[in-house]
Amino acid sequence: MKNILNWTAVALMLSLSAAMTQAEDQAEIPGVGPVSKPVKLFTDFKFTEGPAFDLQGNLYFTDIPDNKIYQVDTKGKLSTFLEPSNHCNGLMLDGADKLLACEMDGRLVSINLKDKKVTPLAPQYKGQRFNAPNDLVIDRTGGIYFTDPHFRAPEPLPQGKVAVYYRAADGEVTRLVDDLAAPNGVILSPDEKTLYVIPSMSKEMWAYPVTSPGKIGKGRVFCSLKQEPGTPEPGRGGDGLTIDTNGNLYITSGLGLQVFSPEGKLLGIIEVPEKPANVTFGGKDNASLFITARTSLYRVDTKAKGHRFPGKSS
């Protein structure tokens, strides 16, 4: 059974345990928490990814090997939203409530929530399909930054290299970064003046100044992820990430969610029973972390609130 606890039961459980202001054996991060233990909501998936909330409070996430996008509605009911999904990975809802998705089969697309119509936004670059789009973030102008590593891509790579791209609101696609080892998670700072990119094959996370939409300056190492004991150099990177209203970053890693300040300081680690792949804020007041972790979906309540990106795609 994938359904472990429905939304209402989970909320009740968390409210009844509110007196336990932090999880046992879990150090509280000032201003962040957590204020609950991880609660397993659903399980028995193959590899979950891409959690995202719409404006009504419905949660969407992907199961890549199973080739599906799932929906959890506001009453806690799990259902299949789209099958096949072309092996969708990262998802994000824009300000117009369109579901933006990275198809690992080679495209960036938009999905209408009402009729489930799929509209290609970036089907190719210079006449070739993308390798396997992985993660994305939308800016205020409706432009979309997205990563295109090699995971699940055909060989030789259709693009010849892994990269980070920008799809402008008018549809023009530009390659921005092509010198990182497996660029994976990507997100903007709340003021959209910094673009963060986390490679999966290096412990160093990068930050780029955004000089204007789709234009970035020279990158710098923003932080280095804490490593599991015995990890060989150059270390392991993260996968997905999210950001709160204070600009703190929550990066999925083998140790859990590593929380970094906007200055690149490690504030602490939120532990998860399974290795997390991606994470987003949602729930009441946008103050809960929803974590896709291999075979399961988890929820952890926090003191922090997630930042919402208001941009509308076209």
mmCIF file of C-alpha atoms in Angstrom:
data_model
loop_
_atom_site.group_PDB
_atom_site.id
_atom_site.type_symbol
_atom_site.label_atom_id
_atom_site.label_comp_id
_atom_site.label_asym_id
_atom_site.label_seq_id
_atom_site.Cartn_x
_atom_site.Cartn_y
_atom_site.Cartn_z
ATOM 1 C CA MET A 1 0.000 0.000 0.000
ATOM 2 C CA LYS A 2 1.400 3.391 -1.020
ATOM 3 C CA ASN A 3 -0.981 5.304 1.266
ATOM 4 C CA ILE A 4 0.461 5.296 4.782
ATOM 5 C CA LEU A 5 -1.423 8.229 6.348
ATOM 6 C CA ASN A 6 -3.902 10.633 4.822
ATOM 7 C CA TRP A 7 -3.388 14.400 4.894
ATOM 8 C CA THR A 8 -5.853 14.981 7.751
ATOM 9 C CA ALA A 9 -4.380 12.237 9.908
ATOM 10 C CA VAL A 10 -0.896 13.570 9.342
ATOM 11 C CA ALA A 11 -1.930 17.093 10.314
ATOM 12 C CA LEU A 12 -3.637 15.771 13.462
ATOM 13 C CA MET A 13 -0.626 13.719 14.432
ATOM 14 C CA LEU A 14 1.681 16.680 14.022
ATOM 15 C CA SER A 15 -0.575 19.006 15.991
ATOM 16 C CA LEU A 16 -0.894 16.514 18.846
ATOM 17 C CA SER A 17 2.876 16.247 19.011
ATOM 18 C CA ALA A 18 3.418 20.004 18.905
ATOM 19 C CA ALA A 19 4.645 19.955 22.477
ATOM 20 C CA MET A 20 7.664 18.034 21.212
ATOM 21 C CA THR A 21 9.121 21.077 19.532
ATOM 22 C CA GLN A 22 11.889 19.155 17.838
ATOM 23 C CA ALA A 23 12.644 15.627 16.769
ATOM 24 C CA GLU A 24 14.471 13.339 19.162
ATOM 25 C CA ASP A 25 18.224 13.287 18.571
ATOM 26 C CA GLN A 26 17.791 16.069 16.008
ATOM 27 C CA ALA A 27 19.540 19.324 16.839
ATOM 28 C CA GLU A 28 17.322 22.337 16.224
ATOM 29 C CA ILE A 29 18.527 24.844 13.649
ATOM 30 C CA PRO A 30 17.689 28.380 14.844
ATOM 31 C CA GLY A 31 14.789 29.779 12.861
ATOM 32 C CA VAL A 32 14.425 26.534 10.921
ATOM 33 C CA GLY A 33 13.709 23.648 13.267
ATOM 34 C CA PRO A 34 12.654 20.958 12.523
ATOM 35 C CA VAL A 35 9.629 20.928 14.850
ATOM 36 C CA SER A 36 8.574 17.361 14.062
ATOM 37 C CA LYS A 37 10.049 14.007 13.251
ATOM 38 C CA PRO A 38 9.896 12.944 9.587
ATOM 39 C CA VAL A 39 6.499 11.389 8.872
ATOM 40 C CA LYS A 40 6.271 8.841 6.069
ATOM 41 C CA LEU A 41 3.206 9.719 3.998
ATOM 42 C CA PHE A 42 3.423 7.235 1.115
ATOM 43 C CA THR A 43 5.839 4.481 0.153
ATOM 44 C CA ASP A 44 6.525 1.551 -2.229
ATOM 45 C CA PHE A 45 7.697 3.700 -5.128
ATOM 46 C CA LYS A 46 10.731 3.004 -7.315
ATOM 47 C CA PHE A 47 12.519 6.406 -7.234
ATOM 48 C CA THR A 48 10.632 9.554 -6.260
ATOM 49 C CA GLU A 49 11.571 13.065 -7.379
ATOM 50 C CA GLY A 50 10.294 16.534 -8.190
ATOM 51 C CA PRO A 51 7.857 17.538 -5.395
ATOM 52 C CA ALA A 52 5.825 20.674 -6.197
ATOM 53 C CA PHE A 53 2.631 22.327 -4.888
ATOM 54 C CA ASP A 54 -0.062 24.090 -6.894
ATOM 55 C CA LEU A 55 -1.963 27.162 -5.713
ATOM 56 C CA GLN A 56 -4.808 25.046 -4.305
ATOM 57 C CA GLY A 57 -2.505 22.940 -2.122
ATOM 58 C CA ASN A 58 -2.266 19.789 -4.251
ATOM 59 C CA LEU A 59 1.117 18.095 -4.265
ATOM 60 C CA TYR A 60 2.704 16.626 -7.382
ATOM 61 C CA PHE A 61 5.778 14.396 -7.530
ATOM 62 C CA THR A 62 7.371 11.988 -9.972
ATOM 63 C CA ASP A 63 8.418 8.357 -9.957
ATOM 64 C CA ILE A 64 11.060 8.284 -12.682
ATOM 65 C CA PRO A 65 11.430 4.517 -13.342
ATOM 66 C CA ASP A 66 7.649 4.038 -13.133
ATOM 67 C CA ASN A 67 7.198 6.835 -15.718
ATOM 68 C CA LYS A 68 4.466 8.597 -13.711
ATOM 69 C CA ILE A 69 3.548 11.901 -12.136
ATOM 70 C CA TYR A 70 1.505 11.446 -8.958
ATOM 71 C CA GLN A 71 -0.880 13.862 -7.264
ATOM 72 C CA VAL A 72 -1.788 14.063 -3.584
ATOM 73 C CA ASP A 73 -4.911 16.203 -3.235
ATOM 74 C CA THR A 74 -5.802 18.465 -0.313
ATOM 75 C CA LYS A 75 -7.626 15.581 1.409
ATOM 76 C CA GLY A 76 -4.570 13.364 1.263
ATOM 77 C CA LYS A 77 -5.706 11.108 -1.580
ATOM 78 C CA LEU A 78 -2.949 9.732 -3.803
ATOM 79 C CA SER A 79 -3.640 9.239 -7.508
ATOM 80 C CA THR A 80 -1.772 8.998 -10.798
ATOM 81 C CA PHE A 81 -1.864 12.396 -12.495
ATOM 82 C CA LEU A 82 -0.014 11.583 -15.730
ATOM 83 C CA GLU A 83 1.181 8.320 -17.305
ATOM 84 C CA PRO A 84 3.394 8.029 -19.234
ATOM 85 C CA SER A 85 5.315 11.114 -18.149
ATOM 86 C CA ASN A 86 8.307 10.731 -20.484
ATOM 87 C CA HIS A 87 10.265 10.015 -17.302
ATOM 88 C CA CYS A 88 9.675 13.424 -15.740
ATOM 89 C CA ASN A 89 12.092 14.444 -13.013
ATOM 90 C CA GLY A 90 11.993 17.982 -11.603
ATOM 91 C CA LEU A 91 8.678 19.854 -11.383
ATOM 92 C CA MET A 92 7.636 23.386 -10.468
ATOM 93 C CA LEU A 93 4.306 25.239 -10.515
ATOM 94 C CA ASP A 94 4.466 28.706 -11.974
ATOM 95 C CA GLY A 95 2.417 31.712 -10.886
ATOM 96 C CA ALA A 96 -0.329 30.832 -13.379
ATOM 97 C CA ASP A 97 -0.665 27.321 -11.929
ATOM 98 C CA LYS A 98 0.944 25.579 -14.884
ATOM 99 C CA LEU A 99 3.022 22.512 -14.064
ATOM 100 C CA LEU A 100 6.507 22.927 -15.511
ATOM 101 C CA ALA A 101 8.399 19.672 -15.941
ATOM 102 C CA CYS A 102 11.781 18.312 -16.957
ATOM 103 C CA GLU A 103 11.280 15.260 -19.151
ATOM 104 C CA MET A 104 14.355 13.070 -18.959
ATOM 105 C CA ASP A 105 13.380 11.859 -22.424
ATOM 106 C CA GLY A 106 14.726 15.174 -23.692
ATOM 107 C CA ARG A 107 12.376 18.152 -23.252
ATOM 108 C CA LEU A 108 11.288 20.989 -20.998
ATOM 109 C CA VAL A 109 7.465 21.105 -21.009
ATOM 110 C CA SER A 110 4.391 22.732 -19.481
ATOM 111 C CA ILE A 111 1.420 20.618 -18.356
ATOM 112 C CA ASN A 112 -2.119 21.978 -18.053
ATOM 113 C CA LEU A 113 -3.540 20.845 -14.697
ATOM 114 C CA LYS A 114 -7.130 20.710 -15.995
ATOM 115 C CA ASP A 115 -6.839 18.741 -19.222
ATOM 116 C CA LYS A 116 -3.276 17.393 -18.729
ATOM 117 C CA LYS A 117 -2.241 18.708 -22.136
ATOM 118 C CA VAL A 118 1.547 18.718 -22.515
ATOM 119 C CA THR A 119 3.080 21.714 -24.311
ATOM 120 C CA PRO A 120 6.782 21.645 -25.267
ATOM 121 C CA LEU A 121 8.653 24.721 -24.051
ATOM 122 C CA ALA A 122 12.167 23.683 -25.071
ATOM 123 C CA PRO A 123 12.169 20.511 -27.183
ATOM 124 C CA GLN A 124 15.737 20.911 -28.471
ATOM 125 C CA TYR A 125 18.828 23.074 -28.681
ATOM 126 C CA LYS A 126 20.622 23.725 -31.983
ATOM 127 C CA GLY A 127 18.644 21.015 -33.706
ATOM 128 C CA GLN A 128 19.267 18.265 -31.135
ATOM 129 C CA ARG A 129 17.178 16.997 -28.217
ATOM 130 C CA PHE A 130 18.491 17.717 -24.742
ATOM 131 C CA ASN A 131 20.384 15.021 -22.859
ATOM 132 C CA ALA A 132 17.966 14.484 -19.967
ATOM 133 C CA PRO A 133 16.575 17.666 -18.335
ATOM 134 C CA ASN A 134 16.679 17.294 -14.570
ATOM 135 C CA ASP A 135 15.624 20.324 -12.522
ATOM 136 C CA LEU A 136 14.282 23.836 -13.075
ATOM 137 C CA VAL A 137 13.319 27.187 -11.578
ATOM 138 C CA ILE A 138 11.217 30.016 -13.037
ATOM 139 C CA ASP A 139 12.049 33.712 -12.672
ATOM 140 C CA ARG A 140 9.728 36.719 -12.431
ATOM 141 C CA THR A 141 9.829 37.352 -16.181
ATOM 142 C CA GLY A 142 8.640 33.827 -17.007
ATOM 143 C CA GLY A 143 12.102 32.637 -17.994
ATOM 144 C CA ILE A 144 13.171 29.164 -16.877
ATOM 145 C CA TYR A 145 16.623 28.009 -15.796
ATOM 146 C CA PHE A 146 17.081 24.250 -16.125
ATOM 147 C CA THR A 147 19.844 21.672 -15.840
ATOM 148 C CA ASP A 148 20.710 19.013 -18.419
ATOM 149 C CA PRO A 149 23.145 16.406 -17.041
ATOM 150 C CA HIS A 150 23.816 12.906 -18.366
ATOM 151 C CA PHE A 151 21.618 10.785 -16.087
ATOM 152 C CA ARG A 152 19.321 8.570 -18.189
ATOM 153 C CA ALA A 153 20.591 10.235 -21.383
ATOM 154 C CA PRO A 154 21.477 8.258 -24.521
ATOM 155 C CA GLU A 155 25.121 7.797 -25.483
ATOM 156 C CA PRO A 156 26.764 9.626 -27.068
ATOM 157 C CA LEU A 157 25.172 12.624 -25.402
ATOM 158 C CA PRO A 158 22.828 14.430 -27.819
ATOM 159 C CA GLN A 159 24.253 17.789 -26.731
ATOM 160 C CA GLY A 160 27.828 16.555 -26.479
ATOM 161 C CA LYS A 161 28.184 18.024 -22.998
ATOM 162 C CA VAL A 162 26.212 18.592 -19.802
ATOM 163 C CA ALA A 163 25.012 22.123 -19.129
ATOM 164 C CA VAL A 164 22.671 24.660 -17.547
ATOM 165 C CA TYR A 165 20.243 26.453 -19.882
ATOM 166 C CA TYR A 166 17.839 29.384 -19.830
ATOM 167 C CA ARG A 167 14.561 29.371 -21.730
ATOM 168 C CA ALA A 168 13.390 32.979 -22.053
ATOM 169 C CA ALA A 169 9.710 33.895 -21.993
ATOM 170 C CA ASP A 170 9.835 34.412 -25.782
ATOM 171 C CA GLY A 171 11.059 30.823 -26.239
ATOM 172 C CA GLU A 172 14.724 31.518 -26.980
ATOM 173 C CA VAL A 173 17.065 29.004 -25.308
ATOM 174 C CA THR A 174 20.603 29.916 -24.220
ATOM 175 C CA ARG A 175 23.332 27.681 -22.821
ATOM 176 C CA LEU A 176 24.741 29.380 -19.702
ATOM 177 C CA VAL A 177 27.098 26.936 -17.960
ATOM 178 C CA ASP A 178 28.915 23.915 -19.395
ATOM 179 C CA ASP A 179 31.863 23.333 -17.071
ATOM 180 C CA LEU A 180 30.252 21.629 -14.055
ATOM 181 C CA ALA A 181 30.287 17.899 -13.292
ATOM 182 C CA ALA A 182 26.669 16.732 -13.667
ATOM 183 C CA PRO A 183 24.714 19.961 -12.896
ATOM 184 C CA ASN A 184 21.597 18.822 -11.081
ATOM 185 C CA GLY A 185 19.612 20.954 -8.625
ATOM 186 C CA VAL A 186 18.998 24.591 -9.533
ATOM 187 C CA ILE A 187 17.233 27.457 -7.774
ATOM 188 C CA LEU A 188 17.199 31.246 -7.478
ATOM 189 C CA SER A 189 17.585 33.387 -4.380
ATOM 190 C CA PRO A 190 14.330 35.082 -3.248
ATOM 191 C CA ASP A 191 15.448 38.379 -4.821
ATOM 192 C CA GLU A 192 16.453 36.449 -7.988
ATOM 193 C CA LYS A 193 19.887 38.074 -8.012
ATOM 194 C CA THR A 194 21.728 34.773 -7.479
ATOM 195 C CA LEU A 195 21.440 31.476 -9.346
ATOM 196 C CA TYR A 196 22.479 28.386 -7.375
ATOM 197 C CA VAL A 197 23.540 25.177 -9.105
ATOM 198 C CA ILE A 198 24.426 21.939 -7.324
ATOM 199 C CA PRO A 199 26.493 19.380 -9.244
ATOM 200 C CA SER A 200 26.047 15.723 -8.291
ATOM 201 C CA MET A 201 29.648 14.655 -8.900
ATOM 202 C CA SER A 202 31.388 17.276 -6.763
ATOM 203 C CA LYS A 203 30.830 18.450 -3.191
ATOM 204 C CA GLU A 204 31.112 22.089 -4.254
ATOM 205 C CA MET A 205 27.924 24.030 -4.873
ATOM 206 C CA TRP A 206 28.083 27.030 -7.165
ATOM 207 C CA ALA A 207 26.498 30.470 -7.171
ATOM 208 C CA TYR A 208 26.262 32.872 -10.112
ATOM 209 C CA PRO A 209 25.285 36.550 -10.032
ATOM 210 C CA VAL A 210 22.240 37.214 -12.215
ATOM 211 C CA THR A 211 22.922 40.468 -14.042
ATOM 212 C CA SER A 212 19.588 40.335 -15.899
ATOM 213 C CA PRO A 213 17.116 37.559 -16.714
ATOM 214 C CA GLY A 214 19.057 34.776 -18.411
ATOM 215 C CA LYS A 215 22.375 36.587 -18.046
ATOM 216 C CA ILE A 216 24.857 35.506 -15.372
ATOM 217 C CA GLY A 217 28.301 36.582 -14.244
ATOM 218 C CA LYS A 218 31.314 34.560 -13.168
ATOM 219 C CA GLY A 219 30.477 31.706 -10.822
ATOM 220 C CA ARG A 220 31.946 31.111 -7.395
ATOM 221 C CA VAL A 221 31.973 28.186 -4.992
ATOM 222 C CA PHE A 222 29.110 28.942 -2.623
ATOM 223 C CA CYS A 223 29.632 26.060 -0.196
ATOM 224 C CA SER A 224 30.957 22.522 0.130
ATOM 225 C CA LEU A 225 28.585 19.794 1.256
ATOM 226 C CA LYS A 226 29.474 17.848 4.360
ATOM 227 C CA GLN A 227 30.510 14.345 3.341
ATOM 228 C CA GLU A 228 29.685 10.908 4.662
ATOM 229 C CA PRO A 229 32.693 9.237 6.359
ATOM 230 C CA GLY A 230 35.005 7.559 3.884
ATOM 231 C CA THR A 231 33.782 9.468 0.829
ATOM 232 C CA PRO A 232 36.645 9.772 -1.695
ATOM 233 C CA GLU A 233 37.528 13.069 -3.352
ATOM 234 C CA PRO A 234 36.165 15.063 -5.125
ATOM 235 C CA GLY A 235 33.267 14.102 -2.882
ATOM 236 C CA ARG A 236 29.587 13.661 -3.598
ATOM 237 C CA GLY A 237 27.303 16.498 -4.471
ATOM 238 C CA GLY A 238 23.650 17.061 -3.806
ATOM 239 C CA ASP A 239 20.584 16.361 -5.872
ATOM 240 C CA GLY A 240 17.583 18.659 -5.435
ATOM 241 C CA LEU A 241 17.098 21.706 -3.240
ATOM 242 C CA THR A 242 14.628 24.307 -2.068
ATOM 243 C CA ILE A 243 14.843 27.729 -0.440
ATOM 244 C CA ASP A 244 13.015 29.552 2.348
ATOM 245 C CA THR A 245 11.925 33.172 2.640
ATOM 246 C CA ASN A 246 15.155 34.047 4.458
ATOM 247 C CA GLY A 247 17.270 32.677 1.620
ATOM 248 C CA ASN A 248 18.400 29.538 3.456
ATOM 249 C CA LEU A 249 19.040 26.603 1.124
ATOM 250 C CA TYR A 250 17.951 23.019 1.833
ATOM 251 C CA ILE A 251 20.110 20.633 -0.206
ATOM 252 C CA THR A 252 19.440 16.897 -0.408
ATOM 253 C CA SER A 253 22.471 14.707 0.307
ATOM 254 C CA GLY A 254 23.500 11.330 1.675
ATOM 255 C CA LEU A 255 23.422 12.804 5.185
ATOM 256 C CA GLY A 256 19.949 14.332 4.844
ATOM 257 C CA LEU A 257 18.920 17.924 4.108
ATOM 258 C CA GLN A 258 21.954 20.145 4.534
ATOM 259 C CA VAL A 259 20.775 23.651 5.415
ATOM 260 C CA PHE A 260 22.996 26.554 4.385
ATOM 261 C CA SER A 261 22.614 30.263 5.087
ATOM 262 C CA PRO A 262 22.713 32.801 2.215
ATOM 263 C CA GLU A 263 26.338 33.368 3.194
ATOM 264 C CA GLY A 264 27.204 29.710 2.584
ATOM 265 C CA LYS A 265 27.446 28.653 6.245
ATOM 266 C CA LEU A 266 26.251 25.167 7.163
ATOM 267 C CA LEU A 267 23.499 25.736 9.734
ATOM 268 C CA GLY A 268 22.702 22.076 10.355
ATOM 269 C CA ILE A 269 21.384 18.872 8.835
ATOM 270 C CA ILE A 270 17.784 17.627 8.895
ATOM 271 C CA GLU A 271 17.924 13.843 8.986
ATOM 272 C CA VAL A 272 15.616 11.712 6.827
ATOM 273 C CA PRO A 273 15.076 7.925 7.176
ATOM 274 C CA GLU A 274 15.871 7.381 3.478
ATOM 275 C CA LYS A 275 18.378 9.202 1.292
ATOM 276 C CA PRO A 276 16.501 12.250 -0.031
ATOM 277 C CA ALA A 277 16.456 13.095 -3.723
ATOM 278 C CA ASN A 278 14.472 16.339 -3.733
ATOM 279 C CA VAL A 279 12.474 18.632 -1.456
ATOM 280 C CA THR A 280 9.979 21.483 -1.517
ATOM 281 C CA PHE A 281 8.019 23.589 0.958
ATOM 282 C CA GLY A 282 4.245 23.245 1.159
ATOM 283 C CA GLY A 283 1.341 22.509 3.475
ATOM 284 C CA LYS A 284 -0.237 24.971 5.889
ATOM 285 C CA ASP A 285 1.507 28.358 5.779
ATOM 286 C CA ASN A 286 4.065 26.829 3.401
ATOM 287 C CA ALA A 287 5.973 25.729 6.513
ATOM 288 C CA SER A 288 6.464 22.007 5.931
ATOM 289 C CA LEU A 289 9.162 20.248 3.954
ATOM 290 C CA PHE A 290 7.929 17.522 1.602
ATOM 291 C CA ILE A 291 10.786 15.210 0.787
ATOM 292 C CA THR A 292 11.003 12.644 -1.994
ATOM 293 C CA ALA A 293 13.384 9.996 -0.697
ATOM 294 C CA ARG A 294 13.903 7.002 -2.965
ATOM 295 C CA THR A 295 10.882 4.785 -2.269
ATOM 296 C CA SER A 296 8.899 7.160 -0.056
ATOM 297 C CA LEU A 297 7.457 10.631 0.462
ATOM 298 C CA TYR A 298 8.098 12.302 3.841
ATOM 299 C CA ARG A 299 6.911 15.432 5.610
ATOM 300 C CA VAL A 300 8.804 17.471 8.218
ATOM 301 C CA ASP A 301 7.360 20.616 9.824
ATOM 302 C CA THR A 302 9.642 23.614 10.279
ATOM 303 C CA LYS A 303 9.714 27.106 11.729
ATOM 304 C CA ALA A 304 10.835 28.412 8.340
ATOM 305 C CA LYS A 305 8.486 29.159 5.466
ATOM 306 C CA GLY A 306 9.210 28.386 1.848
ATOM 307 C CA HIS A 307 9.685 31.022 -0.837
ATOM 308 C CA ARG A 308 7.229 30.916 -3.744
ATOM 309 C CA PHE A 309 8.368 31.922 -7.233
ATOM 310 C CA PRO A 310 5.638 34.117 -8.786
ATOM 311 C CA GLY A 311 6.786 34.054 -12.426
ATOM 312 C CA LYS A 312 4.336 32.938 -15.121
ATOM 313 C CA SER A 313 5.550 30.905 -18.082
ATOM 314 C CA SER A 314 4.450 31.488 -21.660
#
